[in-house]
PDB file of C-alpha atoms in Angstrom:
ATOM      1  CA  MET A 145       0.000   0.000   0.000  1.00 67.00           C
ATOM      2  CA  GLU A 146       1.286   3.455  -0.961  1.00 78.00           C
ATOM      3  CA  ARG A 147       2.086   5.518   2.127  1.00 89.00           C
ATOM      4  CA  GLU A 148       0.938   9.133   2.309  1.00 94.00           C
ATOM      5  CA  VAL A 149       3.798  11.652   2.135  1.00 95.00           C
ATOM      6  CA  LEU A 150       3.138  14.427   4.667  1.00 96.00           C
ATOM      7  CA  LEU A 151       6.314  16.443   4.136  1.00 97.00           C
ATOM      8  CA  GLU A 152       8.888  16.382   1.355  1.00 97.00           C
ATOM      9  CA  VAL A 153      12.195  18.240   1.203  1.00 97.00           C
ATOM     10  CA  LYS A 154      13.638  18.625  -2.316  1.00 97.00           C
ATOM     11  CA  ASP A 155      17.195  19.876  -2.976  1.00 96.00           C
ATOM     12  CA  LEU A 156      16.999  22.146   0.083  1.00 97.00           C
ATOM     13  CA  GLU A 157      19.805  24.671   0.496  1.00 96.00           C
ATOM     14  CA  VAL A 158      20.305  27.130   3.361  1.00 95.00           C
ATOM     15  CA  THR A 159      23.089  29.723   3.422  1.00 95.00           C
ATOM     16  CA  PHE A 160      24.198  32.236   6.050  1.00 93.00           C
ATOM     17  CA  GLY A 161      26.182  35.426   5.514  1.00 87.00           C
ATOM     18  CA  GLU A 162      26.825  37.324   2.283  1.00 84.00           C
ATOM     19  CA  ARG A 163      29.393  37.424  -0.527  1.00 78.00           C
ATOM     20  CA  LYS A 164      32.833  36.337   0.737  1.00 81.00           C
ATOM     21  CA  LYS A 165      31.475  35.384   4.161  1.00 83.00           C
ATOM     22  CA  LYS A 166      28.760  33.163   2.692  1.00 88.00           C
ATOM     23  CA  PHE A 167      28.470  29.769   4.386  1.00 91.00           C
ATOM     24  CA  LYS A 168      26.367  26.939   2.975  1.00 92.00           C
ATOM     25  CA  ALA A 169      24.854  25.191   6.023  1.00 94.00           C
ATOM     26  CA  VAL A 170      22.536  22.809   4.113  1.00 95.00           C
ATOM     27  CA  LYS A 171      23.506  21.383   0.722  1.00 94.00           C
ATOM     28  CA  LYS A 172      20.940  19.801  -1.637  1.00 94.00           C
ATOM     29  CA  VAL A 173      19.096  17.811   1.047  1.00 96.00           C
ATOM     30  CA  ASN A 174      16.301  15.444  -0.004  1.00 96.00           C
ATOM     31  CA  PHE A 175      13.966  13.313   2.113  1.00 97.00           C
ATOM     32  CA  LYS A 176      10.290  12.402   2.570  1.00 97.00           C
ATOM     33  CA  ILE A 177       8.395  11.997   5.836  1.00 97.00           C
ATOM     34  CA  TYR A 178       5.344   9.737   5.744  1.00 97.00           C
ATOM     35  CA  LYS A 179       2.180  10.404   7.720  1.00 96.00           C
ATOM     36  CA  GLY A 180       2.274   8.858  11.199  1.00 94.00           C
ATOM     37  CA  GLU A 181       5.987   8.010  11.247  1.00 96.00           C
ATOM     38  CA  THR A 182       8.943   9.409  13.199  1.00 96.00           C
ATOM     39  CA  PHE A 183      11.786  10.374  10.886  1.00 98.00           C
ATOM     40  CA  GLY A 184      15.127  11.070  12.565  1.00 97.00           C
ATOM     41  CA  LEU A 185      17.923  13.400  11.514  1.00 97.00           C
ATOM     42  CA  VAL A 186      21.144  12.517  13.294  1.00 96.00           C
ATOM     43  CA  GLY A 187      24.573  14.150  13.164  1.00 93.00           C
ATOM     44  CA  GLU A 188      27.129  15.959  15.285  1.00 91.00           C
ATOM     45  CA  SER A 189      26.801  19.613  16.346  1.00 89.00           C
ATOM     46  CA  GLY A 190      27.044  21.960  13.364  1.00 89.00           C
ATOM     47  CA  SER A 191      25.949  19.322  10.836  1.00 93.00           C
ATOM     48  CA  GLY A 192      22.899  21.365   9.757  1.00 93.00           C
ATOM     49  CA  LYS A 193      20.128  19.228  11.263  1.00 95.00           C
ATOM     50  CA  THR A 194      18.609  22.022  13.405  1.00 94.00           C
ATOM     51  CA  THR A 195      18.882  24.419  10.437  1.00 95.00           C
ATOM     52  CA  ILE A 196      16.749  22.013   8.355  1.00 96.00           C
ATOM     53  CA  GLY A 197      14.109  21.951  11.129  1.00 95.00           C
ATOM     54  CA  ARG A 198      14.135  25.744  11.323  1.00 94.00           C
ATOM     55  CA  ALA A 199      13.862  26.041   7.534  1.00 96.00           C
ATOM     56  CA  ILE A 200      10.736  23.820   7.592  1.00 96.00           C
ATOM     57  CA  MET A 201       9.308  26.074  10.344  1.00 94.00           C
ATOM     58  CA  ARG A 202      10.295  29.109   8.212  1.00 93.00           C
ATOM     59  CA  ILE A 203      12.389  30.531  11.072  1.00 92.00           C
ATOM     60  CA  VAL A 204      15.336  30.643   8.642  1.00 94.00           C
ATOM     61  CA  PRO A 205      14.849  31.297   4.899  1.00 94.00           C
ATOM     62  CA  SER A 206      15.894  28.680   2.340  1.00 95.00           C
ATOM     63  CA  ALA A 207      18.341  29.664  -0.406  1.00 93.00           C
ATOM     64  CA  GLY A 208      17.185  26.991  -2.826  1.00 94.00           C
ATOM     65  CA  GLY A 209      15.002  23.915  -3.249  1.00 96.00           C
ATOM     66  CA  GLU A 210      11.466  23.221  -2.084  1.00 97.00           C
ATOM     67  CA  ILE A 211       9.719  22.202   1.133  1.00 97.00           C
ATOM     68  CA  LEU A 212       6.334  20.620   0.383  1.00 97.00           C
ATOM     69  CA  TYR A 213       3.730  20.064   3.087  1.00 97.00           C
ATOM     70  CA  LYS A 214       0.724  18.010   1.910  1.00 95.00           C
ATOM     71  CA  GLY A 215       1.840  18.858  -1.626  1.00 94.00           C
ATOM     72  CA  ASP A 216       1.909  22.645  -1.053  1.00 96.00           C
ATOM     73  CA  LYS A 217       5.177  24.568  -1.255  1.00 96.00           C
ATOM     74  CA  ILE A 218       5.674  26.244   2.138  1.00 96.00           C
ATOM     75  CA  ASN A 219       9.105  27.887   1.802  1.00 94.00           C
ATOM     76  CA  GLY A 220       9.471  31.377   0.331  1.00 91.00           C
ATOM     77  CA  LYS A 221       6.449  33.638  -0.126  1.00 93.00           C
ATOM     78  CA  ILE A 222       3.162  31.802   0.462  1.00 93.00           C
ATOM     79  CA  PRO A 223      -0.542  32.878   0.560  1.00 94.00           C
ATOM     80  CA  PRO A 224      -1.879  34.055   3.976  1.00 92.00           C
ATOM     81  CA  ALA A 225      -4.388  31.157   4.225  1.00 92.00           C
ATOM     82  CA  LEU A 226      -1.609  28.573   3.732  1.00 94.00           C
ATOM     83  CA  ASP A 227       0.564  30.484   6.202  1.00 92.00           C
ATOM     84  CA  ARG A 228      -2.142  30.169   8.906  1.00 90.00           C
ATOM     85  CA  LYS A 229      -2.621  26.474   8.115  1.00 92.00           C
ATOM     86  CA  VAL A 230       1.121  25.791   8.427  1.00 93.00           C
ATOM     87  CA  ILE A 231       1.418  27.729  11.717  1.00 90.00           C
ATOM     88  CA  LYS A 232      -1.430  25.667  13.174  1.00 91.00           C
ATOM     89  CA  GLU A 233      -0.460  22.239  11.826  1.00 95.00           C
ATOM     90  CA  ILE A 234       3.356  22.350  12.184  1.00 96.00           C
ATOM     91  CA  GLN A 235       4.826  22.930  15.643  1.00 95.00           C
ATOM     92  CA  MET A 236       8.335  22.776  17.102  1.00 93.00           C
ATOM     93  CA  ILE A 237       9.685  21.551  20.442  1.00 91.00           C
ATOM     94  CA  PHE A 238      12.960  23.340  21.100  1.00 87.00           C
ATOM     95  CA  GLN A 239      16.202  21.988  22.524  1.00 82.00           C
ATOM     96  CA  ASP A 240      16.633  24.252  25.534  1.00 79.00           C
ATOM     97  CA  PRO A 241      13.459  24.340  27.660  1.00 73.00           C
ATOM     98  CA  GLN A 242      14.833  27.319  29.597  1.00 77.00           C
ATOM     99  CA  ALA A 243      15.684  29.553  26.630  1.00 81.00           C
ATOM    100  CA  SER A 244      12.529  28.718  24.639  1.00 81.00           C
ATOM    101  CA  LEU A 245      10.045  29.825  27.344  1.00 87.00           C
ATOM    102  CA  ASN A 246       9.329  33.475  28.115  1.00 88.00           C
ATOM    103  CA  GLU A 247      10.518  33.868  31.717  1.00 89.00           C
ATOM    104  CA  ARG A 248       8.262  36.907  32.267  1.00 91.00           C
ATOM    105  CA  ALA A 249       5.056  35.172  31.207  1.00 92.00           C
ATOM    106  CA  LYS A 250       2.966  32.746  33.208  1.00 94.00           C
ATOM    107  CA  VAL A 251       2.573  29.180  31.953  1.00 95.00           C
ATOM    108  CA  ASP A 252      -1.102  29.913  31.148  1.00 95.00           C
ATOM    109  CA  TYR A 253      -0.091  32.540  28.566  1.00 94.00           C
ATOM    110  CA  ILE A 254       2.939  30.612  27.235  1.00 94.00           C
ATOM    111  CA  ILE A 255       0.840  27.563  26.362  1.00 94.00           C
ATOM    112  CA  SER A 256      -2.094  29.485  24.841  1.00 93.00           C
ATOM    113  CA  GLU A 257      -0.152  32.173  22.918  1.00 91.00           C
ATOM    114  CA  GLY A 258      -0.445  30.243  19.635  1.00 88.00           C
ATOM    115  CA  LEU A 259      -4.186  29.734  20.137  1.00 87.00           C
ATOM    116  CA  LEU A 260      -4.717  33.457  20.730  1.00 87.00           C
ATOM    117  CA  ASN A 261      -2.910  34.276  17.469  1.00 86.00           C
ATOM    118  CA  ILE A 262      -4.693  31.714  15.304  1.00 84.00           C
ATOM    119  CA  GLU A 263      -8.173  31.404  16.817  1.00 84.00           C
ATOM    120  CA  LYS A 264      -9.045  35.073  17.230  1.00 80.00           C
ATOM    121  CA  GLY A 265     -12.594  34.586  18.560  1.00 82.00           C
ATOM    122  CA  ILE A 266     -11.744  31.979  21.212  1.00 87.00           C
ATOM    123  CA  SER A 267     -13.633  32.465  24.489  1.00 90.00           C
ATOM    124  CA  GLU A 268     -11.754  32.768  27.790  1.00 91.00           C
ATOM    125  CA  ALA A 269     -13.487  29.657  29.201  1.00 92.00           C
ATOM    126  CA  ASP A 270     -12.551  27.577  26.146  1.00 93.00           C
ATOM    127  CA  ARG A 271      -8.950  28.839  26.234  1.00 93.00           C
ATOM    128  CA  LYS A 272      -8.564  27.981  29.939  1.00 94.00           C
ATOM    129  CA  ALA A 273     -10.110  24.531  29.467  1.00 94.00           C
ATOM    130  CA  ARG A 274      -7.707  23.764  26.623  1.00 94.00           C
ATOM    131  CA  VAL A 275      -4.685  24.944  28.633  1.00 94.00           C
ATOM    132  CA  GLU A 276      -5.753  22.681  31.508  1.00 95.00           C
ATOM    133  CA  GLN A 277      -6.179  19.725  29.152  1.00 94.00           C
ATOM    134  CA  ALA A 278      -2.785  20.372  27.525  1.00 92.00           C
ATOM    135  CA  LEU A 279      -1.127  20.368  30.974  1.00 94.00           C
ATOM    136  CA  LEU A 280      -2.898  17.142  31.941  1.00 92.00           C
ATOM    137  CA  ASP A 281      -1.848  15.551  28.624  1.00 90.00           C
ATOM    138  CA  VAL A 282       1.826  16.085  29.482  1.00 90.00           C
ATOM    139  CA  GLY A 283       1.455  14.942  33.090  1.00 89.00           C
ATOM    140  CA  LEU A 284       1.359  18.348  34.810  1.00 92.00           C
ATOM    141  CA  LEU A 285      -1.270  19.722  37.202  1.00 93.00           C
ATOM    142  CA  PRO A 286      -3.705  22.373  35.855  1.00 92.00           C
ATOM    143  CA  GLU A 287      -2.838  24.688  38.806  1.00 93.00           C
ATOM    144  CA  PHE A 288       0.708  25.013  37.379  1.00 94.00           C
ATOM    145  CA  SER A 289      -0.752  27.430  34.813  1.00 93.00           C
ATOM    146  CA  SER A 290      -0.461  30.370  37.249  1.00 94.00           C
ATOM    147  CA  ARG A 291       3.299  29.862  37.784  1.00 95.00           C
ATOM    148  CA  PHE A 292       6.378  31.177  35.971  1.00 94.00           C
ATOM    149  CA  PRO A 293       8.888  28.946  34.078  1.00 92.00           C
ATOM    150  CA  HIS A 294      11.717  29.486  36.608  1.00 92.00           C
ATOM    151  CA  GLU A 295       9.615  27.688  39.250  1.00 93.00           C
ATOM    152  CA  PHE A 296       9.943  24.371  37.359  1.00 92.00           C
ATOM    153  CA  SER A 297      12.638  21.742  36.833  1.00 89.00           C
ATOM    154  CA  GLY A 298      14.179  21.185  33.381  1.00 85.00           C
ATOM    155  CA  GLY A 299      11.958  18.159  32.733  1.00 87.00           C
ATOM    156  CA  GLN A 300       8.815  20.061  33.731  1.00 91.00           C
ATOM    157  CA  ARG A 301       9.811  23.005  31.526  1.00 91.00           C
ATOM    158  CA  GLN A 302      10.241  20.691  28.566  1.00 89.00           C
ATOM    159  CA  ARG A 303       6.747  19.295  29.246  1.00 90.00           C
ATOM    160  CA  ILE A 304       5.416  22.865  29.149  1.00 92.00           C
ATOM    161  CA  GLY A 305       7.121  23.255  25.760  1.00 91.00           C
ATOM    162  CA  ILE A 306       5.434  20.050  24.572  1.00 91.00           C
ATOM    163  CA  ALA A 307       2.035  21.256  25.911  1.00 92.00           C
ATOM    164  CA  ARG A 308       2.523  24.528  23.988  1.00 93.00           C
ATOM    165  CA  ALA A 309       2.966  22.501  20.780  1.00 92.00           C
ATOM    166  CA  LEU A 310       0.120  20.039  21.489  1.00 91.00           C
ATOM    167  CA  ILE A 311      -2.543  22.669  22.254  1.00 92.00           C
ATOM    168  CA  MET A 312      -2.507  23.665  18.556  1.00 91.00           C
ATOM    169  CA  ASN A 313      -3.548  20.090  17.682  1.00 91.00           C
ATOM    170  CA  PRO A 314      -0.704  19.796  15.158  1.00 94.00           C
ATOM    171  CA  GLU A 315      -0.285  17.065  12.571  1.00 95.00           C
ATOM    172  CA  PHE A 316       3.480  17.456  12.362  1.00 97.00           C
ATOM    173  CA  ILE A 317       5.961  18.224  15.157  1.00 96.00           C
ATOM    174  CA  ILE A 318       9.657  19.007  14.783  1.00 96.00           C
ATOM    175  CA  ALA A 319      11.384  17.859  17.980  1.00 94.00           C
ATOM    176  CA  ASP A 320      14.822  19.497  18.035  1.00 93.00           C
ATOM    177  CA  GLU A 321      17.017  17.607  20.526  1.00 89.00           C
ATOM    178  CA  PRO A 322      14.119  17.695  23.018  1.00 87.00           C
ATOM    179  CA  ILE A 323      15.943  15.645  25.669  1.00 84.00           C
ATOM    180  CA  SER A 324      19.618  16.670  25.341  1.00 82.00           C
ATOM    181  CA  ALA A 325      19.318  19.359  28.049  1.00 76.00           C
ATOM    182  CA  LEU A 326      17.619  16.979  30.505  1.00 79.00           C
ATOM    183  CA  ASP A 327      18.917  14.628  33.191  1.00 81.00           C
ATOM    184  CA  VAL A 328      19.222  10.995  32.108  1.00 80.00           C
ATOM    185  CA  SER A 329      16.468   9.960  34.560  1.00 79.00           C
ATOM    186  CA  ILE A 330      13.977  12.367  32.925  1.00 83.00           C
ATOM    187  CA  ARG A 331      14.856  11.570  29.291  1.00 84.00           C
ATOM    188  CA  ALA A 332      12.928   8.290  29.115  1.00 86.00           C
ATOM    189  CA  GLN A 333       9.820   9.982  30.570  1.00 86.00           C
ATOM    190  CA  VAL A 334       9.834  12.676  27.864  1.00 86.00           C
ATOM    191  CA  LEU A 335      10.484  10.125  25.073  1.00 89.00           C
ATOM    192  CA  ASN A 336       7.632   7.929  26.353  1.00 89.00           C
ATOM    193  CA  LEU A 337       5.366  10.979  26.486  1.00 88.00           C
ATOM    194  CA  LEU A 338       6.151  11.865  22.837  1.00 91.00           C
ATOM    195  CA  SER A 339       5.583   8.247  21.829  1.00 92.00           C
ATOM    196  CA  ASP A 340       2.213   8.056  23.664  1.00 92.00           C
ATOM    197  CA  MET A 341       1.057  11.317  22.092  1.00 90.00           C
ATOM    198  CA  GLN A 342       1.903   9.963  18.638  1.00 93.00           C
ATOM    199  CA  LYS A 343      -0.259   6.881  19.197  1.00 92.00           C
ATOM    200  CA  LYS A 344      -3.190   8.884  20.618  1.00 91.00           C
ATOM    201  CA  ARG A 345      -3.188  11.703  18.081  1.00 91.00           C
ATOM    202  CA  GLN A 346      -1.556  10.200  14.973  1.00 92.00           C
ATOM    203  CA  ILE A 347       1.176  12.867  15.084  1.00 95.00           C
ATOM    204  CA  THR A 348       4.083  12.746  12.624  1.00 97.00           C
ATOM    205  CA  TYR A 349       7.524  13.690  13.983  1.00 97.00           C
ATOM    206  CA  LEU A 350      10.807  14.953  12.631  1.00 97.00           C
ATOM    207  CA  PHE A 351      13.121  14.027  15.505  1.00 96.00           C
ATOM    208  CA  ILE A 352      16.514  15.762  15.564  1.00 95.00           C
ATOM    209  CA  ALA A 353      19.338  14.404  17.751  1.00 92.00           C
ATOM    210  CA  HIS A 354      23.059  13.647  17.850  1.00 90.00           C
ATOM    211  CA  ASP A 355      22.671  10.373  19.741  1.00 87.00           C
ATOM    212  CA  LEU A 356      21.901   7.209  17.757  1.00 89.00           C
ATOM    213  CA  SER A 357      20.905   5.239  20.873  1.00 86.00           C
ATOM    214  CA  VAL A 358      18.008   7.696  21.415  1.00 88.00           C
ATOM    215  CA  MET A 359      17.105   7.416  17.725  1.00 91.00           C
ATOM    216  CA  ARG A 360      16.865   3.646  18.012  1.00 89.00           C
ATOM    217  CA  PHE A 361      14.217   4.025  20.704  1.00 88.00           C
ATOM    218  CA  ILE A 362      11.880   6.495  18.987  1.00 92.00           C
ATOM    219  CA  THR A 363      12.386   6.665  15.179  1.00 95.00           C
ATOM    220  CA  ASP A 364      11.136   4.564  12.242  1.00 96.00           C
ATOM    221  CA  ARG A 365      13.686   5.831   9.703  1.00 97.00           C
ATOM    222  CA  ILE A 366      16.906   7.821  10.016  1.00 97.00           C
ATOM    223  CA  GLY A 367      18.841  10.237   7.817  1.00 97.00           C
ATOM    224  CA  VAL A 368      22.497  10.678   8.831  1.00 97.00           C
ATOM    225  CA  ILE A 369      23.740  14.197   8.130  1.00 97.00           C
ATOM    226  CA  HIS A 370      27.328  15.446   7.905  1.00 96.00           C
ATOM    227  CA  LYS A 371      28.266  19.075   7.127  1.00 94.00           C
ATOM    228  CA  GLY A 372      24.908  19.909   5.562  1.00 95.00           C
ATOM    229  CA  ARG A 373      24.621  16.793   3.432  1.00 96.00           C
ATOM    230  CA  ILE A 374      22.699  13.571   4.121  1.00 97.00           C
ATOM    231  CA  VAL A 375      25.186  10.696   3.703  1.00 97.00           C
ATOM    232  CA  GLU A 376      23.018   7.695   4.608  1.00 97.00           C
ATOM    233  CA  MET A 377      19.326   6.913   5.010  1.00 97.00           C
ATOM    234  CA  GLY A 378      17.366   3.825   5.935  1.00 97.00           C
ATOM    235  CA  GLU A 379      14.996   2.173   8.389  1.00 97.00           C
ATOM    236  CA  THR A 380      16.250   2.596  11.959  1.00 96.00           C
ATOM    237  CA  GLU A 381      17.113  -1.000  12.867  1.00 95.00           C
ATOM    238  CA  GLU A 382      18.592  -1.650   9.420  1.00 95.00           C
ATOM    239  CA  LEU A 383      20.818   1.436   9.609  1.00 95.00           C
ATOM    240  CA  ILE A 384      21.975   0.734  13.171  1.00 94.00           C
ATOM    241  CA  THR A 385      22.794  -2.941  12.540  1.00 93.00           C
ATOM    242  CA  HIS A 386      24.223  -2.423   9.020  1.00 93.00           C
ATOM    243  CA  GLY A 387      25.654   1.124   9.017  1.00 94.00           C
ATOM    244  CA  ILE A 388      27.652   1.511   5.802  1.00 95.00           C
ATOM    245  CA  HIS A 389      28.996   5.072   5.445  1.00 96.00           C
ATOM    246  CA  PRO A 390      32.234   5.659   7.461  1.00 95.00           C
ATOM    247  CA  TYR A 391      30.612   8.644   9.212  1.00 96.00           C
ATOM    248  CA  THR A 392      27.613   6.522  10.303  1.00 95.00           C
ATOM    249  CA  ARG A 393      29.997   3.824  11.535  1.00 94.00           C
ATOM    250  CA  ALA A 394      31.886   6.437  13.579  1.00 94.00           C
ATOM    251  CA  LEU A 395      28.600   7.575  15.192  1.00 93.00           C
ATOM    252  CA  LEU A 396      27.627   3.966  15.891  1.00 92.00           C
ATOM    253  CA  SER A 397      30.986   3.262  17.539  1.00 91.00           C
ATOM    254  CA  ALA A 398      30.292   6.083  20.036  1.00 87.00           C
ATOM    255  CA  ILE A 399      27.090   4.459  21.391  1.00 85.00           C
ATOM    256  CA  PRO A 400      27.785   3.441  25.027  1.00 82.00           C
ATOM    257  CA  MET A 401      27.548  -0.285  25.793  1.00 81.00           C
ATOM    258  CA  PRO A 402      25.777  -1.497  28.965  1.00 80.00           C
ATOM    259  CA  ASP A 403      28.441  -4.169  29.608  1.00 81.00           C
ATOM    260  CA  PRO A 404      31.525  -2.443  31.195  1.00 84.00           C
ATOM    261  CA  ARG A 405      33.920  -5.069  29.756  1.00 85.00           C
ATOM    262  CA  HIS A 406      32.633  -4.584  26.196  1.00 80.00           C
ATOM    263  CA  GLU A 407      32.675  -0.806  26.701  1.00 79.00           C
ATOM    264  CA  ARG A 408      36.372  -0.964  27.676  1.00 84.00           C
ATOM    265  CA  GLU A 409      37.279  -3.208  24.755  1.00 82.00           C
ATOM    266  CA  LYS A 410      35.307  -1.454  22.010  1.00 84.00           C
ATOM    267  CA  LYS A 411      37.157   0.477  19.330  1.00 86.00           C
ATOM    268  CA  LEU A 412      36.089   4.074  18.673  1.00 88.00           C
ATOM    269  CA  LEU A 413      36.136   4.945  14.984  1.00 90.00           C
ATOM    270  CA  VAL A 414      37.165   8.425  13.848  1.00 91.00           C
ATOM    271  CA  TYR A 415      35.726   9.756  10.588  1.00 93.00           C
ATOM    272  CA  ASP A 416      38.109  11.555   8.233  1.00 93.00           C
ATOM    273  CA  PRO A 417      36.316  13.355   5.354  1.00 91.00           C
ATOM    274  CA  ASP A 418      39.606  13.386   3.390  1.00 92.00           C
ATOM    275  CA  MET A 419      39.270   9.626   2.890  1.00 92.00           C
ATOM    276  CA  HIS A 420      36.874  10.310  -0.018  1.00 91.00           C
ATOM    277  CA  ASP A 421      38.346  11.002  -3.448  1.00 90.00           C
ATOM    278  CA  TYR A 422      35.654  12.779  -5.423  1.00 90.00           C
ATOM    279  CA  SER A 423      38.041  14.502  -7.865  1.00 88.00           C
ATOM    280  CA  VAL A 424      37.134  12.127 -10.728  1.00 88.00           C
ATOM    281  CA  GLU A 425      33.633  10.925  -9.863  1.00 92.00           C
ATOM    282  CA  GLN A 426      31.120  12.751  -7.661  1.00 93.00           C
ATOM    283  CA  PRO A 427      29.029  10.758  -5.142  1.00 93.00           C
ATOM    284  CA  GLU A 428      25.345  10.000  -5.685  1.00 94.00           C
ATOM    285  CA  TRP A 429      22.575   8.090  -3.893  1.00 94.00           C
ATOM    286  CA  VAL A 430      23.138   4.329  -4.122  1.00 94.00           C
ATOM    287  CA  GLU A 431      20.658   1.735  -2.801  1.00 94.00           C
ATOM    288  CA  MET A 432      23.098  -0.638  -1.074  1.00 94.00           C
ATOM    289  CA  ARG A 433      20.395  -2.804   0.569  1.00 92.00           C
ATOM    290  CA  PRO A 434      16.575  -2.673   0.252  1.00 92.00           C
ATOM    291  CA  ASP A 435      15.474   0.916   1.121  1.00 93.00           C
ATOM    292  CA  HIS A 436      18.960   1.623   2.523  1.00 95.00           C
ATOM    293  CA  PHE A 437      20.686   4.449   0.654  1.00 96.00           C
ATOM    294  CA  VAL A 438      24.246   5.774   0.918  1.00 96.00           C
ATOM    295  CA  LEU A 439      25.989   8.768  -0.648  1.00 96.00           C
ATOM    296  CA  ALA A 440      28.897   7.215  -2.552  1.00 95.00           C
ATOM    297  CA  ASN A 441      30.621   7.081  -5.940  1.00 93.00           C
ATOM    298  CA  ARG A 442      30.901   3.788  -7.841  1.00 92.00           C
ATOM    299  CA  LYS A 443      34.306   2.866  -6.404  1.00 92.00           C
ATOM    300  CA  GLU A 444      33.156   3.441  -2.795  1.00 92.00           C
ATOM    301  CA  ALA A 445      29.851   1.617  -3.305  1.00 91.00           C
ATOM    302  CA  GLU A 446      31.748  -1.417  -4.592  1.00 91.00           C
ATOM    303  CA  ALA A 447      34.254  -1.358  -1.703  1.00 90.00           C
ATOM    304  CA  TRP A 448      31.582  -0.817   0.984  1.00 88.00           C
ATOM    305  CA  GLY A 449      29.390  -3.522  -0.544  1.00 82.00           C
ATOM    306  CA  ASN A 450      32.253  -6.026  -0.415  1.00 75.00           C
ATOM    307  CA  GLN A 451      33.034  -4.925   3.147  1.00 71.00           C
ATOM    308  CA  GLY A 452      29.454  -5.769   4.179  1.00 56.00           C
ATOM    309  CA  ARG A 453      29.669  -9.219   2.529  1.00 52.00           C
ATOM    310  CA  SER A 454      33.057 -10.131   4.020  1.00 44.00           C
TER     311      SER A 454
END
């Protein structure tokens, strides 16, 4: 059965700066996200994964390519009606729960700010009821609405951020490293919460992280990104058990092992971009295994294929 594509990114490019100081942060990125799935973007800091999320949200402008949501182009100049639809249906959970909440506003206002902007005629009773429900949905008490963000722990603040996204009843949520600023003990709670919400509301996620062990827990498919370019893409378990690109293998080697003896004995791989010789033949997408794609030229694809068979 053909799956419904909710969001498609085609040849996306994002640049910062001008003229001589121009820096290309995202280079010809392509991927599709299907309705109801969690698609992960994984890579080290500075790889461009957050920039892609912000370009989809239209926080940063794209320099080239297209972002299609339900078939409509949403980057660049778009009609006001589509703009309102996108604001309502696409929400973002930010990395730092402290920096992303207005410290001077009460939780009641923080959570309902989006509603007030989109649903102009909303009654006060309806607004309050929806704020209460949003708090309950993320496991917080309704009376917390009269408090300020600094009165909460990091995990509670991140739940407020999630409630702010959920109150809009979105179809698509971009979760940008939503657990990296949290204590290890709280991380599983927030991941379980996101997973439960997906089942209840049929939400589609773009999940951004630098940690493949987290990705294994929550995503269906993963795109591995290095310096603004996706180098490998496949279903989560397939990619983690059969990582092919040297950069993916380096990320996989950094996953901590529960057994202390294995952890001591494991070999950390270091990725060197200079190992690629693209002077003669440029890399392109190669399907190395079913639905498992790698950015490689013919020589690399042959070598990596043999490596996997040996």
